XYZ file of C-alpha atoms in Angstrom:
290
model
C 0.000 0.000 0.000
C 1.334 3.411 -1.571
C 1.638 6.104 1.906
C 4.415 8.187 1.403
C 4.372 11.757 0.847
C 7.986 12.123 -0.890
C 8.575 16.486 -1.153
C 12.090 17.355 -3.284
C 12.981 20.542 -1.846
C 15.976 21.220 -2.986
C 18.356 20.964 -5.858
C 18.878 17.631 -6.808
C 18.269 14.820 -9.746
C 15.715 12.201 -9.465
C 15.519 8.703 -11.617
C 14.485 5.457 -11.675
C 16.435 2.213 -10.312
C 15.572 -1.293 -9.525
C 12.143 -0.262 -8.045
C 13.337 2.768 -6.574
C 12.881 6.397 -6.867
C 16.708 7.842 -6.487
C 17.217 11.105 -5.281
C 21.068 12.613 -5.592
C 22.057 15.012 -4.435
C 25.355 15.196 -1.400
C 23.744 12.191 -0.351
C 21.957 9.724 -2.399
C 18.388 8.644 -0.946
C 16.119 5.805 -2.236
C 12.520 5.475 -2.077
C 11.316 2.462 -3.095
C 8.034 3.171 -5.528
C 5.795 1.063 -3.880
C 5.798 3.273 -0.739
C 5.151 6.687 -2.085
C 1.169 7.796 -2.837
C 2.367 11.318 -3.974
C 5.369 12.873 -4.936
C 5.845 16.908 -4.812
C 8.525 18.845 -6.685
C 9.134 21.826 -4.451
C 12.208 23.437 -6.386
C 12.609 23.990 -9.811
C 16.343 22.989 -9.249
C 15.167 19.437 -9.559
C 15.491 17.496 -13.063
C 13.844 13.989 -13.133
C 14.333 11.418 -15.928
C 11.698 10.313 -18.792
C 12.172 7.171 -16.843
C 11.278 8.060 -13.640
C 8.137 9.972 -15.019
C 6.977 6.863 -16.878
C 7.057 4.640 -13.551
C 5.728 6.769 -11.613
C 2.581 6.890 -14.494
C 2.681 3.488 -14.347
C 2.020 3.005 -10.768
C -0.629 5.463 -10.606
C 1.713 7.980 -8.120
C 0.224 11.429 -7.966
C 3.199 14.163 -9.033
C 2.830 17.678 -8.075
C 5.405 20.291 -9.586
C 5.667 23.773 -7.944
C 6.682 27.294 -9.298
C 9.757 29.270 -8.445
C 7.268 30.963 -5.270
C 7.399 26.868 -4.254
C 3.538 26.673 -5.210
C 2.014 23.930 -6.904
C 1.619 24.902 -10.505
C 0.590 21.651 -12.346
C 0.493 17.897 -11.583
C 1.046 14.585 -13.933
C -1.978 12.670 -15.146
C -2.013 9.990 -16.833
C -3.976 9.853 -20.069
C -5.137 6.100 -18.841
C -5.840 5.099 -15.218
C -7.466 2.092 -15.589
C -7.871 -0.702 -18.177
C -11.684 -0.161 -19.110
C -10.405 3.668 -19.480
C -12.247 3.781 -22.898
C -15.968 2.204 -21.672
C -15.445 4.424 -18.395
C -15.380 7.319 -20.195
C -18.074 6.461 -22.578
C -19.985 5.830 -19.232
C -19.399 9.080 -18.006
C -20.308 11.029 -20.877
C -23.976 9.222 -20.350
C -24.572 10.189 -16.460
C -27.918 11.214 -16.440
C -28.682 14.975 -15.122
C -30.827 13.658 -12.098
C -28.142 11.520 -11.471
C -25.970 14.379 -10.840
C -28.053 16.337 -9.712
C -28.612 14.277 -6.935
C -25.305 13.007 -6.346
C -24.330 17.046 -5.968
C -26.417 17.557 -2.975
C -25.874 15.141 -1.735
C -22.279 16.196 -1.522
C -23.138 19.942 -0.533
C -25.177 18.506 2.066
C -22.323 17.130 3.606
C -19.757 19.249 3.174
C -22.544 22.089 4.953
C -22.836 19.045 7.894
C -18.789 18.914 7.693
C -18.416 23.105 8.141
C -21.438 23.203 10.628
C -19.819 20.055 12.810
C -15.977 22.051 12.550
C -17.863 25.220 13.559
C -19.601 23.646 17.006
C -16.087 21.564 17.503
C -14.741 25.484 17.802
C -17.850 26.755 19.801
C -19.265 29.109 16.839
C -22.813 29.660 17.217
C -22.831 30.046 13.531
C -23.139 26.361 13.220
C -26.991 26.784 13.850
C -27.489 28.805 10.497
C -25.484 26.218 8.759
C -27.575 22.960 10.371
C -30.782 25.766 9.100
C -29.366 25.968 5.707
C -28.578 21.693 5.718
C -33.004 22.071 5.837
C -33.366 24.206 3.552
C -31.409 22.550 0.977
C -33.149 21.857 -2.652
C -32.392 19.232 -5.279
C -29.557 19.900 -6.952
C -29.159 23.165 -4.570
C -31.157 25.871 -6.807
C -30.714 28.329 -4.560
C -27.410 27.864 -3.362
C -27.238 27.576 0.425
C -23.810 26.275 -0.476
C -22.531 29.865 -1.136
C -24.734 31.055 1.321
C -23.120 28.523 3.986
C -19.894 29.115 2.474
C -19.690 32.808 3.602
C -20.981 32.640 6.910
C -18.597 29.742 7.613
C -15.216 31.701 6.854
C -16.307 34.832 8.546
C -16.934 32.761 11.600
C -13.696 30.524 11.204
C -11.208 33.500 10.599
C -13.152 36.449 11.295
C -15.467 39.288 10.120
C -12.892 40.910 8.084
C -11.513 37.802 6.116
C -12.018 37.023 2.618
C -10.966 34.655 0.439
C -9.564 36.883 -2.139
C -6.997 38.024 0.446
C -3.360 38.032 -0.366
C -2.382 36.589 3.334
C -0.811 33.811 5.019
C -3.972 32.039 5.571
C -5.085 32.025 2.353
C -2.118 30.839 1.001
C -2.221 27.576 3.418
C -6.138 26.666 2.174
C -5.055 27.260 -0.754
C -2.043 24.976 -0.543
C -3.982 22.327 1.219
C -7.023 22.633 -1.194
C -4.167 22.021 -3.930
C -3.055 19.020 -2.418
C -6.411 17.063 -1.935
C -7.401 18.269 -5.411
C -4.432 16.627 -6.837
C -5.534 13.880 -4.474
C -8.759 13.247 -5.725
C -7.827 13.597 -9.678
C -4.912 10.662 -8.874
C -8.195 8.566 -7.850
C -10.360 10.031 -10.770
C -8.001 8.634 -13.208
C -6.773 5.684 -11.563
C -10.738 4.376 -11.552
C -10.591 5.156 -15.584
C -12.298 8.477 -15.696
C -11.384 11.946 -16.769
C -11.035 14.853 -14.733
C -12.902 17.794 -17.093
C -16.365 16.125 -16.725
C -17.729 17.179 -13.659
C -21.529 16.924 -11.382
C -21.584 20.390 -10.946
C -18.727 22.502 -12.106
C -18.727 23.113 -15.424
C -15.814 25.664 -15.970
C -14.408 25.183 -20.156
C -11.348 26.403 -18.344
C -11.408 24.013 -15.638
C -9.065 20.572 -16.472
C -10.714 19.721 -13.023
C -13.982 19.989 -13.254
C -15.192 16.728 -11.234
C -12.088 16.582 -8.763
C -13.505 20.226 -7.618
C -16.910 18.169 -7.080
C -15.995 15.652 -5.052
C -13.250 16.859 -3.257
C -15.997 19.537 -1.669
C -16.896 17.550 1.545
C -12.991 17.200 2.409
C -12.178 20.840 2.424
C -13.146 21.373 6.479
C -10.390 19.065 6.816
C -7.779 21.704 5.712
C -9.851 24.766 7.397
C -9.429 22.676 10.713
C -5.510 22.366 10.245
C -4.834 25.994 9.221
C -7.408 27.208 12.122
C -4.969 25.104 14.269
C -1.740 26.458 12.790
C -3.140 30.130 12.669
C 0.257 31.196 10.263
C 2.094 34.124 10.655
C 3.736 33.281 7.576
C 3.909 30.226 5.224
C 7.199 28.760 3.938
C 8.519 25.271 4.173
C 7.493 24.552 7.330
C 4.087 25.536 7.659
C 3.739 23.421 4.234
C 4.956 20.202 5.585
C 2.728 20.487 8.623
C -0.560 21.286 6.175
C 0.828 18.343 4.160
C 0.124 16.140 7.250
C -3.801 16.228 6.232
C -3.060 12.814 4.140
C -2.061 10.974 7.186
C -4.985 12.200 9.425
C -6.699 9.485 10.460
C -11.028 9.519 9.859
C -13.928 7.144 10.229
C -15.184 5.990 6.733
C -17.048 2.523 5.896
C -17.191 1.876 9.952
C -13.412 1.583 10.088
C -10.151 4.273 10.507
C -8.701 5.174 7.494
C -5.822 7.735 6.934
C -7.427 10.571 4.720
C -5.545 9.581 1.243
C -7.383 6.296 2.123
C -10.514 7.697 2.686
C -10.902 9.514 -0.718
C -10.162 6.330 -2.687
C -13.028 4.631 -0.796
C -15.239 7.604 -1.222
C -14.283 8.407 -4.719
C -15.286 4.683 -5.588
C -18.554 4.940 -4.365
C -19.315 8.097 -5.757
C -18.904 6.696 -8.655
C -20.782 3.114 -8.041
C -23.442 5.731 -7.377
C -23.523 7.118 -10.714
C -23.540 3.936 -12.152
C -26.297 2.290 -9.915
C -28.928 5.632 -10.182
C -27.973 4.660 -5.947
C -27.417 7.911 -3.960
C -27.161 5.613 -0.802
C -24.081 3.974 -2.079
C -22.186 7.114 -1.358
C -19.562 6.521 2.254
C -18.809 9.528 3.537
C -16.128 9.868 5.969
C -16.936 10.965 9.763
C -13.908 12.847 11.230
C -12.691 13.098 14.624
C -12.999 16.616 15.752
C-alpha cells in the first residue's frame, strides 16, 4: 500500500532504479516506488528522468510540480488510469442529469454538515445557520445555500474581516492544502478510468478539473481545521509540511479508521458506483474526529 508523501525541496536529480525512486544530491536517498502515494517537486532545481516519469505513471503515483514561489503549478496525469479507461469514459459522458443532480447535494449537504460540525467543535454559534441551511437545501441546490453557507462559515472561522480573495498567510495555506487534496482526488479520478474535465456540478471550459472540484468539496473542512490550528504568521517550508500532514490524518469511513488519502479512494469509488447504480445511498462519507 502506496503512503508516502515524498517532497524534493531542494536541488537535486531524481531517476528510476531497480524499483526505486533515487534522489542525488550530497547524499543519495532511495525510495522504493511502492511506498510513495504522492510525490511533490518543491524546487525547480530538480530534473527527473523520462524514466522516472513513466514509472511513476505506471504506478498510478500522484506528481505535483511547484513554481519558483514553491507553489504547486501543475500535476502529472495519466492519459489512462485504468484498463476499461475507454468504456469508463463512454460511461461518463452518459450520467444522467438527475443523477448528478442528486449526487451534488448530496455532496453539498455534507460538506454544509462537515463546516457546521468544525464550527460547534470550535464553539461558533454560527453552526446553527449552517444545520438551518442543511433544511433548507433543494435538489440539486437551486438556490445555493452552499454559497450562502460558504460565507458565513469563513467569517466565523477566521473572522469578520476575512475574505478569500486576500493576499495573506492564511489564504495561502487553504489554498495549498485545497491544492493538495485536489491533486488527491484527480490521482483517484483517473486511476478508476475516468477523466477529470467532466464534472456533477462545475462546469468551468477552463477548468481541467472539473469533477475533482466536485468531489473533493466535503474534504475541504479538513484543511480549514488544520490551518485554524496552525493560525500562520507566515507560510514557507514549514508551515507546508505540517498542512501536508492532512493525508495521514486518520477519519472514520465505511465503519473503520482510514488515513485521509485512504478515505478519498473509498469515497471516490462509491461516488462513482453511485452514478452507475442511479444509488445515492451507495455514497460513504467519511466521519472525522474533531
Amino acid at each position: 500500500m502506496s503512503w508516502r508523501t515524498v517532497v524534493v525541496s531542494n536541488s537535486a536529480k531524481l531517476d528510476y532504479q531497480m524499483g526505486y525512486l533515487v534522489v542525488r544530491r550530497e547524499e543519495t536517498v532511495k525510495v522504493h516506488i511502492s511506498e510513495i502515494y504522492m510525490l511533490i517537486i518543491e524546487s525547480t532545481a530538480v530534473s527527473l528522468t523520462a524514466a522516472l516519469l513513466c514509472e511513476l505513471t505506471k504506478k498510478k503515483i500522484k506528481v505535483i510540480f511547484c513554481d519558483e514561489k514553491r507553489n504547486p503549478s501543475s500535476e502529472l496525469v495519466s492519459y489512462y488510469g485504468s484498463h476499461d479507461t475507454s468504456v469508463k469514459v463512454r460511461n461518463q459522458m452518459g450520467w444522467g442529469n438527475e443523477i448528478k443532480a442528486a449526487v451534488w447535494t448530496e455532496i453539498v449537504t455534507d460538506k454544509i454538515r462537515k463546516q457546521a460540525e468544525l464550527l460547534s467543535a470550535w464553539s461558533k454559534k454560527e453552526s446553527e445557520m449552517l444545520y438551518q441551511y442543511i433544511e433548507e437545501i433543494e435538489y440539486g441546490d437551486t438556490t445555493n445555500r452552499e454559497g450562502h453557507a460558504a460565507k458565513v462559515y469563513f467569517n466565523a472561522m477566521f473572522g469578520m474581516d476575512f475574505t478569500r480573495t486576500e493576499d495573506n498567510s492564511i489564504n495561502a495555506a487553504l489554498n495549498y492544502g485545497y491544492g493538495i487534496i485536489l491533486s488527491a482526488f484527480n490521482r483517484e479520478i483517473t486511476a478508476n478510468g475516468y477523466i477529470t474535465q467532466i464534472g456533477l456540478f462545475h462546469d468551468n471550459m477552463f477548468n481541467p478539473f472539473n469533477l475533482g472540484s466536485d468531489l473533493m468539496e466535503p474534504f475541504r473542512p479538513i484543511v480549514d481545521h488544520k490551518v485554524k490550528m496552525m493560525k500562520p504568521q507566515q507560510f514557507e517550508h514549514t508551515e507546508k509540511m505540517e498542512v501536508l500532514k492532512i493525508l495521514q490524518q486518520e477519519v472514520i469511513i465505511a465503519e473503520r479508521k482510514e488515513y485521509v488519502n485512504n478515505a478519498i479512494k473509498i469515497y471516490c469509488r462509491s461516488v462513482f458506483d453511485a452514478l452507475m447504480d442511479n444509488d445515492v445511498s451507495l455514497i460513504k462519507f467519511y466521519k472525522s474526529e474533531l
